[in-house]
Coordinates of C-alpha atoms in Angstrom, one line a residue:
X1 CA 50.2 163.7 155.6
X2 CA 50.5 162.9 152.1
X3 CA 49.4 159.1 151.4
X4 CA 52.1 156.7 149.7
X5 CA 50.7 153.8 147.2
X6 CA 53.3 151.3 145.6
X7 CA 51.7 149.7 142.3
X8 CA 53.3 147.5 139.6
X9 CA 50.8 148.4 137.0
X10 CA 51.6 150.7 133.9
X11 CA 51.0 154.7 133.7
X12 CA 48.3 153.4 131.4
X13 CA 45.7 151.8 133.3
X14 CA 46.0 154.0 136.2
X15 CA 43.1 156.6 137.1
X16 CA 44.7 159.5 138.6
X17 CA 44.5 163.5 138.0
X18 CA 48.2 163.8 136.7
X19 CA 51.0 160.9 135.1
X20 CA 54.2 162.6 136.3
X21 CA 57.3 161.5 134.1
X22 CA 61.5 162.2 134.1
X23 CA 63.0 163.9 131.4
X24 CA 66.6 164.3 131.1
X25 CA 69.3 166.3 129.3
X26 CA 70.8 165.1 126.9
X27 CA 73.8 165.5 124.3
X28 CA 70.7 166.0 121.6
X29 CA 67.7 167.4 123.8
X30 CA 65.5 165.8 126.4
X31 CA 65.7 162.1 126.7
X32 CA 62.2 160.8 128.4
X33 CA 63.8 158.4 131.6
X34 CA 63.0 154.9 132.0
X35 CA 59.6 154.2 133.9
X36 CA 57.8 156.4 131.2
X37 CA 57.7 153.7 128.7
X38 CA 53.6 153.7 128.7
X39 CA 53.7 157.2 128.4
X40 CA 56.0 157.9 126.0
X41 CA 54.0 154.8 124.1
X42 CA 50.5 156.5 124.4
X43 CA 52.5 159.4 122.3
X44 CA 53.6 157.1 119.6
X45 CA 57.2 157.4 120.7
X46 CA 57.4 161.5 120.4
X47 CA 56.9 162.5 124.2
X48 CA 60.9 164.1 123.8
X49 CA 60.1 165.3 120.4
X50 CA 56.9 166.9 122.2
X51 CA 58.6 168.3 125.6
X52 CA 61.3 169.9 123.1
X53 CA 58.7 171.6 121.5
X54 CA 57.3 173.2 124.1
X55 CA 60.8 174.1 125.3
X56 CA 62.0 171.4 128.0
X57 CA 65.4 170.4 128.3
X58 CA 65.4 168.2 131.2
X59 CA 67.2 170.3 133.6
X60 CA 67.1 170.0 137.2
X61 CA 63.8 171.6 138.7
X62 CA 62.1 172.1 135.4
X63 CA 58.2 171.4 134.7
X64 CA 56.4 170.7 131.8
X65 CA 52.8 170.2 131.6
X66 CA 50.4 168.9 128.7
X67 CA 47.6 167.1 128.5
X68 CA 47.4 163.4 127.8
X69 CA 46.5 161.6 124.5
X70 CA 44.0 158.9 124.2
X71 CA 45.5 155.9 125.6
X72 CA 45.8 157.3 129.2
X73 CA 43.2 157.3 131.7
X74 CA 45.1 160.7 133.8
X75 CA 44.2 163.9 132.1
X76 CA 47.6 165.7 132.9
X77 CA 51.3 164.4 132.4
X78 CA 53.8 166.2 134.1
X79 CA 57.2 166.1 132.8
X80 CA 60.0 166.8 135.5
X81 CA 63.6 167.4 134.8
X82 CA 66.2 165.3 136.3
X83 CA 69.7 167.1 135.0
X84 CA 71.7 165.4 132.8
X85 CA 71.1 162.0 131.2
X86 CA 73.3 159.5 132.5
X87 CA 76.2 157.3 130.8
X88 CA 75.9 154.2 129.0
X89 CA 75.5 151.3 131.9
X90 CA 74.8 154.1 134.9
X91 CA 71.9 155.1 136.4
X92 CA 70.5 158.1 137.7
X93 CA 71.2 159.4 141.3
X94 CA 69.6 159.2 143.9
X95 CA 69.5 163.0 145.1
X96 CA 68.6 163.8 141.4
X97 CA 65.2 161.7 142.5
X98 CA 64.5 162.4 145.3
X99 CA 64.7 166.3 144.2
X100 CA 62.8 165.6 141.3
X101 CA 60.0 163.5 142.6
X102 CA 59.7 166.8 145.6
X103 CA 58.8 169.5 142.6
X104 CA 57.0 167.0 140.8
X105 CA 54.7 166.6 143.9
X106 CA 54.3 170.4 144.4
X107 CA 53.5 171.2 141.4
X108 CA 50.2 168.9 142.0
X109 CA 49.6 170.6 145.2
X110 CA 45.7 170.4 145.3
X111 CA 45.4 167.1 143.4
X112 CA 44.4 164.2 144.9
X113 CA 46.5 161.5 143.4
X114 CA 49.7 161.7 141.5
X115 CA 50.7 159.1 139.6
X116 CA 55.2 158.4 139.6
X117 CA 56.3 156.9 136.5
X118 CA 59.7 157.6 137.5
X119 CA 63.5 155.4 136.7
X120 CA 62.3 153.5 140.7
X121 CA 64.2 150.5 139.4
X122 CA 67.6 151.1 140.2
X123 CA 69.8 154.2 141.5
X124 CA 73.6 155.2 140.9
X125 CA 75.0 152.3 144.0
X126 CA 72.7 149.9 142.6
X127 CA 70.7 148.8 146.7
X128 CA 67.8 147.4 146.2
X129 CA 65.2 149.9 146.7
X130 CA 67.2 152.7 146.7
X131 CA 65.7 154.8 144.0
X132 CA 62.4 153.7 145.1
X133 CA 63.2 155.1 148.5
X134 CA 64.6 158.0 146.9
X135 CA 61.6 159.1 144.9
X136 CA 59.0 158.0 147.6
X137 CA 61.3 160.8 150.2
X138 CA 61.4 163.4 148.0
X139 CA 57.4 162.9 146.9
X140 CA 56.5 163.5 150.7
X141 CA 58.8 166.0 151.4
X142 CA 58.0 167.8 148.3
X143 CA 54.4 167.9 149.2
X144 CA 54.6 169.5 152.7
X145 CA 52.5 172.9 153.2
X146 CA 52.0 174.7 156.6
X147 CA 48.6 176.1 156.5
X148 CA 47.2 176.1 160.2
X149 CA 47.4 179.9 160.3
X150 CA 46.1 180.0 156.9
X151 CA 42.3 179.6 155.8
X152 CA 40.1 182.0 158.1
X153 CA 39.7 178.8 160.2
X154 CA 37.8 177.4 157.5
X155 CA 37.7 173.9 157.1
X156 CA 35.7 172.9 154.6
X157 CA 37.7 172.3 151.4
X158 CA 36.6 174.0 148.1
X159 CA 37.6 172.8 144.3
X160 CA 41.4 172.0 144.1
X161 CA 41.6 171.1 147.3
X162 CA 41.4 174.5 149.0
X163 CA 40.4 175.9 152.1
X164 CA 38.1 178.5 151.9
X165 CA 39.5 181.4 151.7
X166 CA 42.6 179.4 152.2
X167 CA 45.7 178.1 150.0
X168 CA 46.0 174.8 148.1
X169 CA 46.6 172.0 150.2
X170 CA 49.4 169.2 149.3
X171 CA 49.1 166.4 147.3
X172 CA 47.1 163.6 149.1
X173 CA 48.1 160.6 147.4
X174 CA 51.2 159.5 145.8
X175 CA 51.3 156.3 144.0
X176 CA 55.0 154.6 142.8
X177 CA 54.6 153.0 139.3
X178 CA 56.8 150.1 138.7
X179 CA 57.1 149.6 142.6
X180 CA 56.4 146.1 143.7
X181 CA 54.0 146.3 146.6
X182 CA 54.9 142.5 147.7
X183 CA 58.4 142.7 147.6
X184 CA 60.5 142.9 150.7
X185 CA 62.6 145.8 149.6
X186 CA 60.3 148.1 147.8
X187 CA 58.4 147.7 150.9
X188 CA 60.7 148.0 153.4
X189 CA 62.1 151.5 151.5
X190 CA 58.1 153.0 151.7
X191 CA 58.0 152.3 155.1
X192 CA 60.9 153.4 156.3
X193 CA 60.6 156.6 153.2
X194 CA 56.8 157.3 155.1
X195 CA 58.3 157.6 158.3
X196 CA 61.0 159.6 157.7
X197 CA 59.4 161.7 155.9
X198 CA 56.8 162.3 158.3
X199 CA 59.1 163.1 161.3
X200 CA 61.2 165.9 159.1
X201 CA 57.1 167.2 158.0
X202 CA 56.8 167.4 161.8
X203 CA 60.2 169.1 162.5
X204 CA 59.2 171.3 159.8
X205 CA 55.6 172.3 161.9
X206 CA 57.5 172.8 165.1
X207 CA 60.0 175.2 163.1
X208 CA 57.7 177.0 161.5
X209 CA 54.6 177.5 164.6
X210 CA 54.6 180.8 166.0
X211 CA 56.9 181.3 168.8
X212 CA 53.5 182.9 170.8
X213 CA 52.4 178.4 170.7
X214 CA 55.7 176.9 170.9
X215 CA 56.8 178.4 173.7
X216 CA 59.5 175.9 176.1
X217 CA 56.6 174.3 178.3
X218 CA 54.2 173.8 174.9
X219 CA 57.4 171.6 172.8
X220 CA 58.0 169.8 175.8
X221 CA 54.2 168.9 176.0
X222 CA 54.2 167.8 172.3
X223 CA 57.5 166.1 172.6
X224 CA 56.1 164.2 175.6
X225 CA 53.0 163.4 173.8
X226 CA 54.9 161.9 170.6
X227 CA 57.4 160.3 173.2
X228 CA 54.4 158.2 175.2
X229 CA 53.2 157.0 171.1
X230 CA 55.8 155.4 170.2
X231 CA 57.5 154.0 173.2
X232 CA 60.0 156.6 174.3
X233 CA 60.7 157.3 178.2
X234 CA 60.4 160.8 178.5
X235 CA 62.0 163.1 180.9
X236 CA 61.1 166.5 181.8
X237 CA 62.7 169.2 183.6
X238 CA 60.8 172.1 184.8
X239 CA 62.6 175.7 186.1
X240 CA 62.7 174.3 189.2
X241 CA 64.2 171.3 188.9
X242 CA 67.0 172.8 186.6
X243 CA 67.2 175.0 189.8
X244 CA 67.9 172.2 191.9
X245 CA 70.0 170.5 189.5
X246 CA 72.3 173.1 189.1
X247 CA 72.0 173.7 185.1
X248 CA 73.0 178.0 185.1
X249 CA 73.2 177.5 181.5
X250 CA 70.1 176.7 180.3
X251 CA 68.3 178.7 183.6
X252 CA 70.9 181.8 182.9
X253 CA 69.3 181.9 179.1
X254 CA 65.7 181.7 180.2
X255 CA 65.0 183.4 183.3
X256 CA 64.4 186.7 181.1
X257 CA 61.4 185.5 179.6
X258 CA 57.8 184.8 181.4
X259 CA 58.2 181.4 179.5
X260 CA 60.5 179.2 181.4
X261 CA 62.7 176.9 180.4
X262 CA 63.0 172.9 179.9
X263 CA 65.1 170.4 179.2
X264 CA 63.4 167.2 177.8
X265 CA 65.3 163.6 177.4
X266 CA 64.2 161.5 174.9
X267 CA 65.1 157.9 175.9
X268 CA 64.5 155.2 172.8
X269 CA 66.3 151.7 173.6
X270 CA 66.2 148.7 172.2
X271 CA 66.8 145.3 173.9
X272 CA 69.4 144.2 171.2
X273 CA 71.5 147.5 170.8
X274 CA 75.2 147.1 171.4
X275 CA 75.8 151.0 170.9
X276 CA 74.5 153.6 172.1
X277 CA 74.2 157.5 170.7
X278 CA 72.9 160.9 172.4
X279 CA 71.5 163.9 170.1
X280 CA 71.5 167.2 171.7
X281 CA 69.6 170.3 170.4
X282 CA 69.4 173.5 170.3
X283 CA 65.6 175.1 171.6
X284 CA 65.4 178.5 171.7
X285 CA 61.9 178.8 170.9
X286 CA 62.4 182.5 170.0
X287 CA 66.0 184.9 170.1
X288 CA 65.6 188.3 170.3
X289 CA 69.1 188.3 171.3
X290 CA 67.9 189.2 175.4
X291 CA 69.7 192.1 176.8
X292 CA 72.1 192.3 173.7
X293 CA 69.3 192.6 171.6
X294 CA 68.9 192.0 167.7
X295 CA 68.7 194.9 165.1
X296 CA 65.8 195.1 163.2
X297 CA 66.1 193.1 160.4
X298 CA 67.6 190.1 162.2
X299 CA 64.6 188.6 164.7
X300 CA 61.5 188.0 162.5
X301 CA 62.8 184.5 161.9
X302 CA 63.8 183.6 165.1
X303 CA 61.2 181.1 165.7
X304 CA 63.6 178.9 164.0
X305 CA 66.3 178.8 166.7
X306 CA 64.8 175.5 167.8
X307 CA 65.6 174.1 164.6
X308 CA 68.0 171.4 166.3
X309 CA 66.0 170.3 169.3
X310 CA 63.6 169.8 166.5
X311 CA 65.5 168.2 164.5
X312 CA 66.6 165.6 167.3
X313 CA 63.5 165.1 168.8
X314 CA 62.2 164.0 164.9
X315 CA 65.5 161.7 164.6
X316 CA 64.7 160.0 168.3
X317 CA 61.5 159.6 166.9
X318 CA 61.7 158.1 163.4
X319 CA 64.4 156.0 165.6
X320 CA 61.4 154.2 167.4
X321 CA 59.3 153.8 164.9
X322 CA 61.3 151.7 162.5
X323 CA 62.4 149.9 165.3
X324 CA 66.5 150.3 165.0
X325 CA 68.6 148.2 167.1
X326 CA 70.8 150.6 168.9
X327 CA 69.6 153.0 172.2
X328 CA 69.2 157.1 171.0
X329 CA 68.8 159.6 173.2
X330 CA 67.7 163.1 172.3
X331 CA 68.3 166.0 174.8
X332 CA 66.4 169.2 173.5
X333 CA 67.1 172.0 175.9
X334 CA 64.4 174.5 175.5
X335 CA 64.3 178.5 176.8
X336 CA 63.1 181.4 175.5
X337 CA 65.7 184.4 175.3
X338 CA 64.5 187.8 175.9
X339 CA 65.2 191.3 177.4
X340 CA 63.9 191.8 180.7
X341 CA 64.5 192.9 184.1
X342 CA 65.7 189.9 185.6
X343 CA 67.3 188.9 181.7
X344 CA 71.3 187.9 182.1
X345 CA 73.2 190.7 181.3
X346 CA 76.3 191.1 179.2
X347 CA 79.3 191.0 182.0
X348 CA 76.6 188.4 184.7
X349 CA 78.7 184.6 185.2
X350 CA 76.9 182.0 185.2
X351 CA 77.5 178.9 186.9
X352 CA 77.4 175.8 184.3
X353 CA 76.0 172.2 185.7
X354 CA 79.0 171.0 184.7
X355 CA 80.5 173.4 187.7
X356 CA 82.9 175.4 185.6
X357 CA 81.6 179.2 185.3
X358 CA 80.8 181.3 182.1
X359 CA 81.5 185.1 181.7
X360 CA 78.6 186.0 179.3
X361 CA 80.2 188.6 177.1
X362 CA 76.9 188.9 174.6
X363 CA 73.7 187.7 175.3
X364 CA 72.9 186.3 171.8
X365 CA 75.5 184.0 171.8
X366 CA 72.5 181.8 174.1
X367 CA 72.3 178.7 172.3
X368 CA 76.2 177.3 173.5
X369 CA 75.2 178.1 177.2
X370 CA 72.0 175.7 176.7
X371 CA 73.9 173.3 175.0
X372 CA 76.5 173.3 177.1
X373 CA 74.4 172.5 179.8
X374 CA 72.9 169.5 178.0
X375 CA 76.5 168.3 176.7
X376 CA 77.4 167.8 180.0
X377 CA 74.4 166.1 181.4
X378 CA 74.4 163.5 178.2
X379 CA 77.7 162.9 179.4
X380 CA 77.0 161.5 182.6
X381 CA 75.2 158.8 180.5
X382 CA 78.6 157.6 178.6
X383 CA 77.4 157.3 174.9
X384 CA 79.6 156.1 171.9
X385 CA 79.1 159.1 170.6
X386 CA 77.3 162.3 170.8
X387 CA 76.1 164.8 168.3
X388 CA 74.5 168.5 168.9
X389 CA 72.9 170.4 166.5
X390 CA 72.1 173.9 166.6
X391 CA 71.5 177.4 164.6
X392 CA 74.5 178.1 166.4
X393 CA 76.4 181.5 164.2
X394 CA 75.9 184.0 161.8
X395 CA 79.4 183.3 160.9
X396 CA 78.9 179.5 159.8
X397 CA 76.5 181.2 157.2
X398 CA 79.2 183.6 156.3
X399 CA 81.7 180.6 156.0
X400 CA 79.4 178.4 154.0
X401 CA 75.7 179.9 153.1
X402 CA 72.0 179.3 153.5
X403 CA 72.3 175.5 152.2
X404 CA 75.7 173.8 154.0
X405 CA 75.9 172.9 157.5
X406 CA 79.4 173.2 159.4
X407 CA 80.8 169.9 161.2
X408 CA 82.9 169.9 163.7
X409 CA 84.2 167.4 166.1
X410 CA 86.7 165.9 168.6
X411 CA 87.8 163.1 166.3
X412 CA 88.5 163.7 162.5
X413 CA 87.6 159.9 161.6
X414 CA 83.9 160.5 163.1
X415 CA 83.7 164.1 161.8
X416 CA 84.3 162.3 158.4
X417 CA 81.7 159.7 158.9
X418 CA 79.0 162.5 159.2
X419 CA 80.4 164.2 156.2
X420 CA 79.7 161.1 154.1
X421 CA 76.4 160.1 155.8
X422 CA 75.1 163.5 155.3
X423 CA 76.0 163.9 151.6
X424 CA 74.6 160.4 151.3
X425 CA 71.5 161.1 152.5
X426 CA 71.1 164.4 150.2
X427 CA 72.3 167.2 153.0
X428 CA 74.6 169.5 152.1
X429 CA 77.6 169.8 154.4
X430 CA 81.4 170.2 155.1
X431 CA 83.9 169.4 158.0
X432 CA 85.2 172.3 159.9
X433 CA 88.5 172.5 162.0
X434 CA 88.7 173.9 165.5
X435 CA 91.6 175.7 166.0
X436 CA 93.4 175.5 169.2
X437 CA 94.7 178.4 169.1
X438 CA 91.2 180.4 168.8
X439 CA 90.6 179.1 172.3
X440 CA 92.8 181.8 174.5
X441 CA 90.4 184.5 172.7
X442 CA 87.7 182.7 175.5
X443 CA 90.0 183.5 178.2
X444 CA 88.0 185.4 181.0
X445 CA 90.1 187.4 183.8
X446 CA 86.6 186.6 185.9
X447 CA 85.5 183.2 185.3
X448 CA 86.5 179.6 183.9
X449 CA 85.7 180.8 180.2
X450 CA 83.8 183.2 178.5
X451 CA 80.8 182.6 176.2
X452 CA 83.0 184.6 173.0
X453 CA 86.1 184.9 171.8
X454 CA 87.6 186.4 168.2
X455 CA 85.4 187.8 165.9
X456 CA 86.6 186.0 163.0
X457 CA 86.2 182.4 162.8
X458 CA 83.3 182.8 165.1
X459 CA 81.5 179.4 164.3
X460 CA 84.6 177.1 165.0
X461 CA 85.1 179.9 168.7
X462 CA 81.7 178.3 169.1
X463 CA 82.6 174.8 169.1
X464 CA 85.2 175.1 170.7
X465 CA 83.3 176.2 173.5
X466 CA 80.7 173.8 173.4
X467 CA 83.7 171.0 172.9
X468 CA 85.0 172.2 176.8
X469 CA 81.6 170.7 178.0
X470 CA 81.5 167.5 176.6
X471 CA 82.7 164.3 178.6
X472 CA 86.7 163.3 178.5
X473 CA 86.9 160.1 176.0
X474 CA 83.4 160.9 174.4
X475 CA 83.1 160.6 170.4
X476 CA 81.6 164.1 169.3
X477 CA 80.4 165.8 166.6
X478 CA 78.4 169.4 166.4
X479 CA 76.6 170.0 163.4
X480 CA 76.0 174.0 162.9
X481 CA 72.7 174.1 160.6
X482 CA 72.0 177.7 160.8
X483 CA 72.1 178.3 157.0
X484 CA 69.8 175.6 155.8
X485 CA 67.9 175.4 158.6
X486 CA 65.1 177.9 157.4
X487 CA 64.5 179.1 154.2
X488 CA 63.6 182.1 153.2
X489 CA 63.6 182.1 149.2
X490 CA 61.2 180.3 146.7
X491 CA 60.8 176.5 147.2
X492 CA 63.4 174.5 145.2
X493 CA 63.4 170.6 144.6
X494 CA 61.9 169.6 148.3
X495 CA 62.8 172.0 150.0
X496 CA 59.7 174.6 151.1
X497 CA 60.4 177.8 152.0
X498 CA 59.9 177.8 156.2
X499 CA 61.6 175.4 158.1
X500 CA 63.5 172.4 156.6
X501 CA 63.9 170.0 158.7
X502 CA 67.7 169.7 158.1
X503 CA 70.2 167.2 159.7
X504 CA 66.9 165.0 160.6
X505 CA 68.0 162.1 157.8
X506 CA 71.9 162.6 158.7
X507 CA 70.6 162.0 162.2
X508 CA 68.4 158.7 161.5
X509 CA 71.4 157.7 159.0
X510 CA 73.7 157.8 161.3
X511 CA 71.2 155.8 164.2
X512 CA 71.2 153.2 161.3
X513 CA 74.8 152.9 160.6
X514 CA 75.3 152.2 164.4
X515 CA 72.5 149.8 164.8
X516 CA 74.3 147.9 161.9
X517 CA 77.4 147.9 163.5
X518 CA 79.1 149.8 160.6
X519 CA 80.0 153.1 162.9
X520 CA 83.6 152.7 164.8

């Protein structure tokens, strides 16, 4: 993991093998941001006279690299766009930051320390530490690689921080300039900024291993590991206890592969919390879709359908470790979905553990019979609220694309809380009815319900389904993150291409707002 430094000395003074800088567009060309005043100094006042030379403009993800006059002690300065320059008396926000700081870090993928000279003295809602957080979050996740499969096995490191035979490893050290390493806020925001950052780098790992090592038994092993660090109970179900607990959901979905399922609870408490919230995710550690199988095409990705569980068990995690005063508890309900001959098969019912029994009408609509099963059992605990989050539909990716994630819930006031705590926290999303009249479409002549319904609107069929499984009088919210929760395009800001970790910082957000007692 990529090493965080706060210093209040100038770019000037600093030994380090690049000086990275903002640069913003402006009504005139690029404006060089506050925090590069050393910089822009050390080039007698023309560092935007330079950059607009060499053909910056400021805009959002661009680079420019040159090399440092006499005056500075880094040989490289890396100018990074932050979009357009801000009004008179405003400041720049923090998503801009945190965006900018991630390219600026993996653009010195190799390096050993980078140096921030960026604006870490205030952000657009003026919190104290804010920005620095901000730039700090994107930094770390900007400079996340996954390179266990890459290398030959090699670990010996070669010049620019290779492996032999092996790609360019991230940036190991990222010092703040203009941070204030004694003071409470700055750092209070590197802390928390470190751990966060970490937990989505691990959801990222989880995401992206090969679904050969990550199969149900293997997360729950490294989920119990994490668990027993940092003062979680831990919980594990085996196929035979699911058996005898009665959960046909999560057993109906799994007993096609040689892998057998688990369901894992995550327990964090404090002694102080006066609310109390359950996460529930999604763990299909790989969906070939079982007896209704995927096309060609449409499976060599599918190591990501544990996005969620990953995702929670990260959020239940970064909960411990700063300590927040409220109790979390992750579910992650983990199988393994493929075509066998003893795989569920398209017209089999299932018996739920909440009792009521499912009509399974595709096999690849898997992840809402797991999740069901662990909606119901999270229940039984009576939380103030209860999210799930899955790579749940196709269609949610039809609705809204590879970078939104749907919300839908049981209470429009808490379905708006998310909305704003995820676009707070830099996550693209947007609320999502659930019709009731796209419910009789799940009618089943054979059982309770059947796990489809219409073909269009198939996303919000979904929740509705999983909504039937959750506890009467229970606050809930079901985040679908299958657009953004993999990426398959070039990197952008700090986002990697691979998993994403999304919905981890809406998660830990949202622990925080109830911990404060600012969540209804």
């Amino acid at each position: 993991m990529t090493a965080l430094t706060l210093k209040s000395a100038g770019a000037a003074t600093l030994r380090a093998d690049a000086i990275v800088v903002g640069v913003a567009k402006g009504p005139k060309g690029p404006v060089v941001a506050p925090g590069a005043e050393d910089v822009d100094k050390a080039f007698d006042g023309k560092l935007g006279a330079v950059l607009e030379t060499l053909g910056a403009v400021g805009g959002e993800g661009e680079v420019t690299k040159l090399p440092a006059p006499a005056g500075l002690k880094a040989p490289v300065v890396i100018a990074v766009g932050l979009g357009p320059s801000p009004a008179k008396d405003e400041t720049f926000g923090t998503e801009a930051l945190r965006r900018a700081a991630g390219v600026a870090a993996r653009a010195l993928a190799g390096a050993k320390k980078g140096a921030f000279a960026l604006p870490v003295a205030a952000s657009d809602n003026g919190a104290a530490g804010d920005a620095l957080a901000a730039v700090a979050e994107g930094a770390l996740l900007g400079a996340y690689a996954f390179t266990v499969y890459q290398g030959g096995g090699h670990e010996k490191k070669g010049r620019n921080g290779r492996n032999d035979n092996g790609p360019k490893q991230p940036l190991a050290e990222v010092v703040l300039l203009g941070a204030k390493p004694r003071d409470k806020a700055h750092k209070a925001a590197a802390e928390r900024a470190t751990a966060l950052a970490e937990e989505v780098n691990r959801a990222r790992d989880l995401i992206n291993t090969p679904p050969n090592d990550l199969t149900p038994a293997a997360f729950a092993t490294l989920a119990s590991a994490a668990a027993g660090e940092n003062g979680i109970k831990v919980e594990v179900l085996d196929e035979k206890a699911l058996a005898k607990g009665g959960y046909g959901g999560i057993l109906g979905v799994g007993r096609g592969s040689e892998n057998p399922p688990r369901l894992v609870k995550l327990a964090y408490t404090h002694p102080k919390a006066e609310k109390s919230l359950a996460y529930v995710g999604k763990g299909i550690t790989y969906d070939s879709g079982g007896i209704s199988l995927k096309p060609a095409g449409h499976n060599e990705t599918m190591k990501c359908d544990m996005s969620g569980a990953a995702a929670v068990f990260a959020a239940v995690v970064t909960a411990a470790r700063l300590g927040l005063r409220v109790n979390v508890t992750g579910w992650l309900a983990l199988a393994e979905n493929m075509p066998s001959g003893s795989a569920t098969r398209p017209g089999d019912v299932l018996r739920m553990y909440s009792g009521k029994t499912v009509e399974v009408l595709n096999t690849d609509a898997e992840g809402r019979l797991v999740l069901a099963d662990a909606l119901t059992r999270a229940s039984e605990e009576a939380p103030d609220a209860i999210v799930d989050v899955a790579t749940l539909t196709g269609a949610m990716m039809l609705a809204l694309g590879n970078r939104t994630f749907g919300i839908m819930a049981n209470d429009d006031a808490f379905r708006t809380t998310v909305h704003e705590i995820a676009e707070e926290v830099g996550e693209a999303s947007w609320p999502m009815p659930l019709p009731a009249d796209l419910r009789k479409g799940m009618d089943s002549p054979t059982a309770d319900i059947a796990n489809m319904g219409e073909r269009m609107g198939g996303g919000l069929v979904a929740g509705l389904f999983l909504k039937e499984f959750v506890g009467e009088g229970i606050t809930w919210a079901h985040l679908d993150i299958a657009g953004p929760a993999y990426h398959e395009g070039a990197p952008y800001g700090y986002t990697p291409k691979g998993g994403t970790g999304s919905s981890v910082r809406t998660l830990v957000r949202l622990a925080e707002r109830a911990a404060s007692g600012d969540l209804a």
